[in-house]
PDB file of C-alpha atoms in Angstrom:
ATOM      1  CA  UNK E   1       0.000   0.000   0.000  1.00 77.00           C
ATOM      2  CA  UNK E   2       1.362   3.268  -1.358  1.00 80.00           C
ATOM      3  CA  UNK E   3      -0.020   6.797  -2.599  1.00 82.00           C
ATOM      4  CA  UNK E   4      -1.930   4.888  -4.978  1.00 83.00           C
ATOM      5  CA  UNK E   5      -3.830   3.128  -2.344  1.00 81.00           C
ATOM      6  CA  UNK E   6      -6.293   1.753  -5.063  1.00 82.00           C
ATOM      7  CA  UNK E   7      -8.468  -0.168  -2.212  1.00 84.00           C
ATOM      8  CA  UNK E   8      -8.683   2.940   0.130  1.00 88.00           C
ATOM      9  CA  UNK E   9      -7.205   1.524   2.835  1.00 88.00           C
ATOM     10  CA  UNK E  10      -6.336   5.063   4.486  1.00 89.00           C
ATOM     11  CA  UNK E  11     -10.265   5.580   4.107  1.00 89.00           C
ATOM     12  CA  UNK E  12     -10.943   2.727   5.533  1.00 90.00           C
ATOM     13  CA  UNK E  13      -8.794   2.398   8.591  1.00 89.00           C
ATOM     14  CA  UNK E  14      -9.966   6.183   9.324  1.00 88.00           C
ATOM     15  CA  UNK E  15     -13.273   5.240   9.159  1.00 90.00           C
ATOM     16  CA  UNK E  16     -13.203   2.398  12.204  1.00 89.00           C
ATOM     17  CA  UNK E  17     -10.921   4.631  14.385  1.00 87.00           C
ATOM     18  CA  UNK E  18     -13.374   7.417  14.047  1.00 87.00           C
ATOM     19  CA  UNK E  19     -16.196   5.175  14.614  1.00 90.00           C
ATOM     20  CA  UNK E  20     -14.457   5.282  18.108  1.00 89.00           C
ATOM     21  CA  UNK E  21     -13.038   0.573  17.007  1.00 88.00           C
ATOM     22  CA  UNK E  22      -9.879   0.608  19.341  1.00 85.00           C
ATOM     23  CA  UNK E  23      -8.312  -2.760  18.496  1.00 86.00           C
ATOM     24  CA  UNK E  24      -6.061  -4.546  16.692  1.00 84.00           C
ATOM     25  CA  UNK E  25      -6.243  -4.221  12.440  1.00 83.00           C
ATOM     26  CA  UNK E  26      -5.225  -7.188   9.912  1.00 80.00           C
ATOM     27  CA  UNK E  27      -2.745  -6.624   7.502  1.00 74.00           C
ATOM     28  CA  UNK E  28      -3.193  -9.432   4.505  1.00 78.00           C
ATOM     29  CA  UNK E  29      -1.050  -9.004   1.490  1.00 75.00           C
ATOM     30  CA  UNK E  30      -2.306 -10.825  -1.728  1.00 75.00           C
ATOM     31  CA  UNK E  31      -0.810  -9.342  -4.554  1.00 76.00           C
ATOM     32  CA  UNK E  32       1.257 -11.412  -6.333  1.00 79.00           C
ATOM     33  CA  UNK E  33       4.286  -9.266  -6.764  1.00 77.00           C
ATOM     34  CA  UNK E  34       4.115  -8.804  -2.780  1.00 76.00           C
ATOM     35  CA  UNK E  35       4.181 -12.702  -2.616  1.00 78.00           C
ATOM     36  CA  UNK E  36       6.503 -13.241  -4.324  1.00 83.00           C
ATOM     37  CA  UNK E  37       9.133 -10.936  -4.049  1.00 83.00           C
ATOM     38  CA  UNK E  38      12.208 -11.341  -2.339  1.00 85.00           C
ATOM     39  CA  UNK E  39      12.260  -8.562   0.194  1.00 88.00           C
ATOM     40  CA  UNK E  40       8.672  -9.224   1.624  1.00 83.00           C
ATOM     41  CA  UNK E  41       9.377  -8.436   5.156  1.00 86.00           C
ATOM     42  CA  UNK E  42      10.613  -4.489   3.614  1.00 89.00           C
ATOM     43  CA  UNK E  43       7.763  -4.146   1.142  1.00 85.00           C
ATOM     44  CA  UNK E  44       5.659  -4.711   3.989  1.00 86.00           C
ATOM     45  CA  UNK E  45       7.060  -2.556   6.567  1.00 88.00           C
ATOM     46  CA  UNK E  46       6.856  -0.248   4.099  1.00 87.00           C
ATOM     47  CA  UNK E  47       3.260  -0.884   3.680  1.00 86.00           C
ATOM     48  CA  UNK E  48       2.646  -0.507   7.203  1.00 87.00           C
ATOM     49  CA  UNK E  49       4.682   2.363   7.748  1.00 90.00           C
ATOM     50  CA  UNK E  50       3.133   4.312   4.879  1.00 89.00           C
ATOM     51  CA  UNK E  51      -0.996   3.248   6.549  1.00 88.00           C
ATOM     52  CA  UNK E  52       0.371   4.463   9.692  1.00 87.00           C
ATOM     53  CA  UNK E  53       1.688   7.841   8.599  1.00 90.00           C
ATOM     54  CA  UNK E  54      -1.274   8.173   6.267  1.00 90.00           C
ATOM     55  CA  UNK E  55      -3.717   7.612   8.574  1.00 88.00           C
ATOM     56  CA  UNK E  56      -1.951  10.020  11.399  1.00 87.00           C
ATOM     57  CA  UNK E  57      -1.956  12.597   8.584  1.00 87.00           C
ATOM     58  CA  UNK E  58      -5.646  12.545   7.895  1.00 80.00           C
ATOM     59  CA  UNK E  59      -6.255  13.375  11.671  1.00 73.00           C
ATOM     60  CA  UNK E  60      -3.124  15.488  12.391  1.00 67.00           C
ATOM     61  CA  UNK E  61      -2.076  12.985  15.202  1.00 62.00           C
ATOM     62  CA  UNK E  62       1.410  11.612  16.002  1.00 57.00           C
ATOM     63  CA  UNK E  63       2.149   8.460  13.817  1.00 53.00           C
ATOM     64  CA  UNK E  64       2.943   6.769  16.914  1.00 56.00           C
ATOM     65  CA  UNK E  65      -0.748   6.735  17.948  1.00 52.00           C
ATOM     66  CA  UNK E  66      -1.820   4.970  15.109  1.00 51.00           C
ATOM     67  CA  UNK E  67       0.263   1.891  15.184  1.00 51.00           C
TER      68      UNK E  67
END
């Protein structure tokens, strides 16, 4: 998940938290160049670390608050 979040993820993610969810979130990667690659652990983080910040940024709160 990038900048061209096709699925909306950021959306989506912003929507529970402001719907006042407080839990844990499921990260499942499925496309096949994610799968497959060789540096899945980094193209995830990245991933992750990207929601996180994206997320914090459509609130104005510390990244740290999101993860």
């Amino acid at each position: 998940v990038g900048p061209q979040d096709r699925l909306g993820n950021t959306r989506q993610l912003r929507a529970l938290l402001d719907a006042g969810y407080d839990g844990v979130v499921s990260f499942e990667p499925f496309a096949d160049a994610t799968i497959t690659a060789g540096d899945i652990e980094q193209q995830l983080r990245r991933s992750m670390n990207y929601l996180s910040a994206a997320v914090a940024a459509s609130t104005g709160t510390e990244v740290n608050s999101v993860r």
